[in-house]
XYZ file of N, CA and C in Angstrom:
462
model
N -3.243 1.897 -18.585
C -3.331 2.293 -17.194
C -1.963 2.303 -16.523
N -1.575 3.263 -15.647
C -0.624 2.971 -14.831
C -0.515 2.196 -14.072
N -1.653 1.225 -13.452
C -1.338 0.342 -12.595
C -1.371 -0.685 -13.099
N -0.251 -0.846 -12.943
C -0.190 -3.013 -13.867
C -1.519 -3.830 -13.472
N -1.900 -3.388 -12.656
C -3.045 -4.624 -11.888
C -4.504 -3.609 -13.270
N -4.660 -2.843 -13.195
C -5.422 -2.132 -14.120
C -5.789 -3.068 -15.649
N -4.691 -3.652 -16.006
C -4.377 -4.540 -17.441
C -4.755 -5.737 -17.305
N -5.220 -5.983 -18.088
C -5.636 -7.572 -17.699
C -5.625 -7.796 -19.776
N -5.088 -9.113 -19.799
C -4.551 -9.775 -21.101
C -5.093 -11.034 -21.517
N -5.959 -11.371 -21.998
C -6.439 -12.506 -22.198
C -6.381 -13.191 -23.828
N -6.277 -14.140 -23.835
C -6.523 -15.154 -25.394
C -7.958 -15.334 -25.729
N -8.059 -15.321 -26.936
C -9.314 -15.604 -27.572
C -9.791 -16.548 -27.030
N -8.901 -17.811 -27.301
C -9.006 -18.601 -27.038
C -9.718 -19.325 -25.411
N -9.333 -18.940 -24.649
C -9.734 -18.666 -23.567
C -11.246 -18.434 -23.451
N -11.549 -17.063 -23.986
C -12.685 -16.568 -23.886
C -13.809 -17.705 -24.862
N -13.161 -17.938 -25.750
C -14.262 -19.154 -26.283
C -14.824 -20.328 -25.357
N -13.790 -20.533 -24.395
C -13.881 -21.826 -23.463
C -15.351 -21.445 -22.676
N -14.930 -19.626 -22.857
C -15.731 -19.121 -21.273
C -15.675 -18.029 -21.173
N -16.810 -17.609 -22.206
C -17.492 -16.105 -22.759
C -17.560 -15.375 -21.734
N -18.039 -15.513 -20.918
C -18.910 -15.249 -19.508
C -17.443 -14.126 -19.174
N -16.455 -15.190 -19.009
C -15.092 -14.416 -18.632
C -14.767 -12.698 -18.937
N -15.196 -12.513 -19.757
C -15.101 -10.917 -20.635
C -15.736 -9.826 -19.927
N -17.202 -10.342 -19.788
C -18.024 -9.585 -18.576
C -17.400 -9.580 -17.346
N -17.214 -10.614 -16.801
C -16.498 -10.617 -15.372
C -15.655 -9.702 -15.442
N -14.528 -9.648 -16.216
C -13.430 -9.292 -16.177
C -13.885 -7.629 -16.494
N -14.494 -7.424 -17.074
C -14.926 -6.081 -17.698
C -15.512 -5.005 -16.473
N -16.502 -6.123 -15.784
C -16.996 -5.466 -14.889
C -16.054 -5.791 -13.384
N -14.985 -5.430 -13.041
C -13.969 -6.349 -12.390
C -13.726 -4.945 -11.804
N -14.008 -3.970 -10.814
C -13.508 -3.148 -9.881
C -11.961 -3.266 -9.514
N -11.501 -2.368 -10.657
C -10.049 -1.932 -10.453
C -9.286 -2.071 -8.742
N -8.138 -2.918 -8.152
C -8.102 -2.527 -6.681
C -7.587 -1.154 -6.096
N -6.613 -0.507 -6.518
C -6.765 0.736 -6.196
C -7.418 1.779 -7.076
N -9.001 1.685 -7.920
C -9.380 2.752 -8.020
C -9.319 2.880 -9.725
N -9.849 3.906 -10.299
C -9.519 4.317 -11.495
C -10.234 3.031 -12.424
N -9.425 3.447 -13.670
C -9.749 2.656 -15.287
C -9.017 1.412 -15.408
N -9.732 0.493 -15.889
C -9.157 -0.805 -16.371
C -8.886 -0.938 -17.994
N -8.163 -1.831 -18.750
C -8.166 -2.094 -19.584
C -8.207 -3.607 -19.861
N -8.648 -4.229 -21.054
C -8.422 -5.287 -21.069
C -8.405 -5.429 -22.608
N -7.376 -6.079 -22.754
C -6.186 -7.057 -24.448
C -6.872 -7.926 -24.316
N -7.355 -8.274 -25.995
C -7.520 -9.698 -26.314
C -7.039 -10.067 -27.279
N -6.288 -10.838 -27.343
C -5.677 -11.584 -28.794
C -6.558 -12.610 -29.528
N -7.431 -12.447 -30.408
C -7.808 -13.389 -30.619
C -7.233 -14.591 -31.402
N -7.701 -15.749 -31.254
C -7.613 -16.964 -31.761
C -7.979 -17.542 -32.572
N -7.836 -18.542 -33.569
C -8.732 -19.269 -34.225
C -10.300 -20.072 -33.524
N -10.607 -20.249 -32.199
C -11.838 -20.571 -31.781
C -12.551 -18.880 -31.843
N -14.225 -18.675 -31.518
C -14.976 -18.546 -31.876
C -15.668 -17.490 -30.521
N -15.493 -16.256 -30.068
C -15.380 -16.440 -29.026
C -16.491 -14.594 -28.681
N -17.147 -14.689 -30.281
C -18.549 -13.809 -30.651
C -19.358 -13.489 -29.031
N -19.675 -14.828 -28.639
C -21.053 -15.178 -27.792
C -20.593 -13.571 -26.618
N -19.746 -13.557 -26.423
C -18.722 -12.935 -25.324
C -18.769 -11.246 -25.593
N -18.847 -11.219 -26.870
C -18.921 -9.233 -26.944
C -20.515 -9.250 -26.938
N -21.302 -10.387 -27.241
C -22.832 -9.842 -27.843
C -23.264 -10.286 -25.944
N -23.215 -10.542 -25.150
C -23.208 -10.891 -23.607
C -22.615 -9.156 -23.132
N -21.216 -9.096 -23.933
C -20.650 -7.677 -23.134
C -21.439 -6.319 -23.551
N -22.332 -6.334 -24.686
C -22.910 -5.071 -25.342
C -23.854 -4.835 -24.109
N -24.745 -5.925 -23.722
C -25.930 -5.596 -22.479
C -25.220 -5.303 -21.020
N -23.912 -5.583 -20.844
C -23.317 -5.024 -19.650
C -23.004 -3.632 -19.311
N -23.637 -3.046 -18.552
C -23.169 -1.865 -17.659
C -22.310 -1.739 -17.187
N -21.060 -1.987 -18.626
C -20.010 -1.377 -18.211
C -19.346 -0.055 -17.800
N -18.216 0.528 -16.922
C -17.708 1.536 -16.677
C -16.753 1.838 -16.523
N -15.319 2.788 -17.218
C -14.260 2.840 -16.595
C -13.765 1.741 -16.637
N -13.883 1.031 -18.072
C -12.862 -0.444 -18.812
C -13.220 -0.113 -20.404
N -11.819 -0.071 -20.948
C -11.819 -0.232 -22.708
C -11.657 -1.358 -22.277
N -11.867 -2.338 -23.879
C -11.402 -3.293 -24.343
C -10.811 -3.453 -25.413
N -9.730 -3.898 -26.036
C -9.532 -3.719 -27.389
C -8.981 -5.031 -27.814
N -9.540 -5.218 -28.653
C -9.612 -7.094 -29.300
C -8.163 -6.877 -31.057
N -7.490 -7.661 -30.321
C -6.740 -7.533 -32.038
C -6.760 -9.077 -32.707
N -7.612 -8.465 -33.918
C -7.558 -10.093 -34.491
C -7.061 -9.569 -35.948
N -6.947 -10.946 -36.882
C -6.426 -11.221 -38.007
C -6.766 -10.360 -38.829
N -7.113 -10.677 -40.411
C -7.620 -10.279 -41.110
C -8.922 -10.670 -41.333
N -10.045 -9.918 -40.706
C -11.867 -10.491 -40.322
C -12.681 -10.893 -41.893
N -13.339 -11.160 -42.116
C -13.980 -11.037 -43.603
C -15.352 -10.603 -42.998
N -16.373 -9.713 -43.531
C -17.262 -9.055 -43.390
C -18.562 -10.401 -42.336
N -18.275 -11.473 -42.910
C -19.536 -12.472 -42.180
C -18.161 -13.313 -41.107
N -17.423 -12.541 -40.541
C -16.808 -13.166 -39.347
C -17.701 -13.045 -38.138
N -18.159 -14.030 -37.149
C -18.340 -14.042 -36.262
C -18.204 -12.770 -35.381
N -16.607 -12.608 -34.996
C -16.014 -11.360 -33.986
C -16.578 -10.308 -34.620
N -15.902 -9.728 -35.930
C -16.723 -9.014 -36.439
C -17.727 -8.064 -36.888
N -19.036 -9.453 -37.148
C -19.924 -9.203 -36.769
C -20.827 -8.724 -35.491
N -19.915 -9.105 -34.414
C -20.447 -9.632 -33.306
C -19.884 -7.365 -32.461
N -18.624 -6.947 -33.104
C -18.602 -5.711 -32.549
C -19.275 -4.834 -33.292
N -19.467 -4.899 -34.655
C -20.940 -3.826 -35.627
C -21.783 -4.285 -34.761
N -22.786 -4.743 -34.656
C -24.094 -5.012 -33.578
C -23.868 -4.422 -32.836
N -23.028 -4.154 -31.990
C -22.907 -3.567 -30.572
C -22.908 -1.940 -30.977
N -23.733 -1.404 -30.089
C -23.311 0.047 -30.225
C -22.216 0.801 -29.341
N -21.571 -0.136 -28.719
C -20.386 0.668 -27.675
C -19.431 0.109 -28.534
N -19.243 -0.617 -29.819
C -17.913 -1.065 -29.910
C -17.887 -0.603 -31.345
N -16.555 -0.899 -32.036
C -16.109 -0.161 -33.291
C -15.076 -1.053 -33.776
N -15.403 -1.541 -35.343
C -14.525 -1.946 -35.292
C -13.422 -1.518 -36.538
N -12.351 -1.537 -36.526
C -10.823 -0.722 -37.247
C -10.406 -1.517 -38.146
N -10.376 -1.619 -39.657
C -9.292 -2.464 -40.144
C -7.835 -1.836 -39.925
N -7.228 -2.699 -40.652
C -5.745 -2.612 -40.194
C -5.163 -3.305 -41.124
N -4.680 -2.558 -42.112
C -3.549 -3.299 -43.336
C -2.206 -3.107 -43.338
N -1.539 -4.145 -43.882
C -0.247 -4.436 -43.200
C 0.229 -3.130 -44.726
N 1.724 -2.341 -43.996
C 2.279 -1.582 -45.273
C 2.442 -2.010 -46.485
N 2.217 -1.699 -47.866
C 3.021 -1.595 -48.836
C 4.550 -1.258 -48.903
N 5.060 -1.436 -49.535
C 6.251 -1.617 -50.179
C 6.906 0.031 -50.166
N 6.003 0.937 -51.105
C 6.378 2.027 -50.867
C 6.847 2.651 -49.194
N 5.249 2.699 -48.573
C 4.980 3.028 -47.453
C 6.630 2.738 -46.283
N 6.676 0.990 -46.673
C 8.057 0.604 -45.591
C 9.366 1.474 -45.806
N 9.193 1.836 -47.353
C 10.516 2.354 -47.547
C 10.515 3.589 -47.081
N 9.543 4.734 -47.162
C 8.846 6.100 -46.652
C 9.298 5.926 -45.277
N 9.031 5.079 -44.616
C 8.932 4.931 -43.163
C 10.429 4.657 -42.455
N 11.358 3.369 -43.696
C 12.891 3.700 -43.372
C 13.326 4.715 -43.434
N 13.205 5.859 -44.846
C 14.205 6.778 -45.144
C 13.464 7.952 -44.037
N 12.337 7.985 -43.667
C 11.601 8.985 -42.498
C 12.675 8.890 -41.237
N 12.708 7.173 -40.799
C 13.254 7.411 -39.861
C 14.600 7.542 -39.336
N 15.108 6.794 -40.642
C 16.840 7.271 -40.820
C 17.584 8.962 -40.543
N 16.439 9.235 -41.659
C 16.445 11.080 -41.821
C 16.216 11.638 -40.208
N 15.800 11.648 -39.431
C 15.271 11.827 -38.069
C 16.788 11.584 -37.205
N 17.414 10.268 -37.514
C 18.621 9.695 -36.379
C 19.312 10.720 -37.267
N 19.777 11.411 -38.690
C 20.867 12.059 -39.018
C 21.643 10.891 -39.881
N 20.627 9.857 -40.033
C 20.856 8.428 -41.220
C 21.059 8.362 -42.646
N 21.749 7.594 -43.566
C 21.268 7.666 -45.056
C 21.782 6.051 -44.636
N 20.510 5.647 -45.460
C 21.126 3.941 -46.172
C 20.864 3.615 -47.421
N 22.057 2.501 -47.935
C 22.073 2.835 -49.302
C 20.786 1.953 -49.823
N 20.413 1.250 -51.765
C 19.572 0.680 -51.747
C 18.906 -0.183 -51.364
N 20.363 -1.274 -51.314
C 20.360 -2.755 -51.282
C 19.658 -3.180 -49.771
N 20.557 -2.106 -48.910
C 20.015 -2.407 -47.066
C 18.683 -1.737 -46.726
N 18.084 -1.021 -47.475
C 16.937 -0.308 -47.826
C 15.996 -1.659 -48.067
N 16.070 -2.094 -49.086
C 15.319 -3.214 -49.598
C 15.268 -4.409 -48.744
N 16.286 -4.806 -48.365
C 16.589 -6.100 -46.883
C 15.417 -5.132 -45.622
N 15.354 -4.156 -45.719
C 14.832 -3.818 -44.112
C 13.547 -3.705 -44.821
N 12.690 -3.352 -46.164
C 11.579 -3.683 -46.169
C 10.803 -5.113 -46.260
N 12.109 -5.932 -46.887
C 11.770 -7.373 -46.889
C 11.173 -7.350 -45.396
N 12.101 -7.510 -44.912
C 12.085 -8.080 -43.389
C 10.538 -7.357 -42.545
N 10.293 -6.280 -42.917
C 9.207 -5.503 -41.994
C 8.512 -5.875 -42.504
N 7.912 -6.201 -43.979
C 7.226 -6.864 -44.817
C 6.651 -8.349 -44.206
N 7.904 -9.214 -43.992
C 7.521 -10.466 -43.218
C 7.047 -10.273 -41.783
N 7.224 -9.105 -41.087
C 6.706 -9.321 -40.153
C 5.795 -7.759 -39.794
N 4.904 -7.835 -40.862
C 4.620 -6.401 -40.805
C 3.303 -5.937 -39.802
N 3.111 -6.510 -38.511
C 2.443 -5.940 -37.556
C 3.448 -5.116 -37.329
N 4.333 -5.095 -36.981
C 5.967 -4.795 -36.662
C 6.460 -3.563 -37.141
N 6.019 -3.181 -38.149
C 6.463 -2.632 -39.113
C 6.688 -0.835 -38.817
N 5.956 -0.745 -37.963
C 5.946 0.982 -37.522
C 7.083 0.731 -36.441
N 7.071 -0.042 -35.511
C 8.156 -0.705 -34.694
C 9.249 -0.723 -35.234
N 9.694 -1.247 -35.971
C 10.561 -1.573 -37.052
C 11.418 -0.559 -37.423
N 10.740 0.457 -38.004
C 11.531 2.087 -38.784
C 12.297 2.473 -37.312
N 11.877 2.223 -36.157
C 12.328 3.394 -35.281
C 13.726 2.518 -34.720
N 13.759 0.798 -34.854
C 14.729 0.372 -34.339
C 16.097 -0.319 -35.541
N 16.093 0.552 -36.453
C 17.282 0.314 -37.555
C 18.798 0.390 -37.234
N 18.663 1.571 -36.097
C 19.952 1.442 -36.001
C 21.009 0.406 -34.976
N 19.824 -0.331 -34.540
C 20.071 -1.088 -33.531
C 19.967 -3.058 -34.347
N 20.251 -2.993 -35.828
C 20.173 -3.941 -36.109
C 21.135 -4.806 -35.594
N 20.805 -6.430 -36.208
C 21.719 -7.536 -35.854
C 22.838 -7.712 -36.606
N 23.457 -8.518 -36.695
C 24.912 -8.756 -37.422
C 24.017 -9.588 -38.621
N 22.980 -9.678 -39.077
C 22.447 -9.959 -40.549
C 22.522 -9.539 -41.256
N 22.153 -8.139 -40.927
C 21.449 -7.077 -41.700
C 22.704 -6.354 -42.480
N 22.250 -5.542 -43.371
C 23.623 -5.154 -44.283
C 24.073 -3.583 -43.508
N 25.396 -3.405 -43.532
C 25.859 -2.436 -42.659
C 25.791 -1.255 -43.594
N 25.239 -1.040 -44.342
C 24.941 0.142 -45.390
C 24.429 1.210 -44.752
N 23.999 1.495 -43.670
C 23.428 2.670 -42.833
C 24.756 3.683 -42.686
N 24.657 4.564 -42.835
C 26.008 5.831 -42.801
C 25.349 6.710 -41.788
N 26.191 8.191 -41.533
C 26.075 9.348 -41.172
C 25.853 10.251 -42.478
């Protein structure tokens, strides 16, 4: 949303304390008008009770979009957005090895970049360790730190 007040950001965690919260917030009349959104990060607590409460709400003019870990099929959350027929839920796997490197030499090639192997391999390590990151990552190479190996050319 364009209006910062539109966003609303909450912890899993949170919502486990106080399911109830999700609805409120869901059904929460934007102040000037329009679409809401609302982030949830989830947590290690438990915080199901809260989407299967939000499926019977008459909601309108609010996404929600929940990012959690890696779910296993009898997870709680899960489970808890299959049941619902307004919600969907996405896996999301972190890149391969190939993929990071595809995604350096993509985006190098784009700035007018070549890097050699060695700094190639350091920048998939690294996106690797932090590979939510990782699409993030390709686009900000040339802006590395004084770690990273200076192997990037014209």
């Amino acid at each position: 949303p364009k209006d910062p007040f539109s966003l609303v950001r909450l912890a899993g965690d949170e919502l486990a304390a106080e399911p109830s919260r999700l609805v409120e917030e869901a059904l929460t009349i934007p102040l000037f008008g329009g679409r809401r959104a609302i982030r949830v990060r989830a947590g290690p607590r438990n915080f199901a009770g809260g989407i299967d409460a939000l499926a019977d709400a008459p909601i309108k003019d609010c996404r929600i979009v929940i990012e959690a870990g890696e779910l296993r099929p009898e997870a709680p959350l899960r489970k808890a957005c299959e049941r619902a027929k307004t919600a969907v839920a996405i896996a999301c796997y972190p890149d391969g090895e190939r993929d990071l490197a595809k995604l350096i030499d993509d985006e190098l090639r784009l700035s007018g970049l070549r890097i050699a192997l060695e700094a190639r391999a350091w920048y998939c390590w690294r996106a690797a360790f932090h590979f939510r990151h990782s699409c993030a990552e390709g686009s900000n190479l040339h802006w590395c730190g004084t770690d990273c190996p200076s192997s990037v050319t014209r």
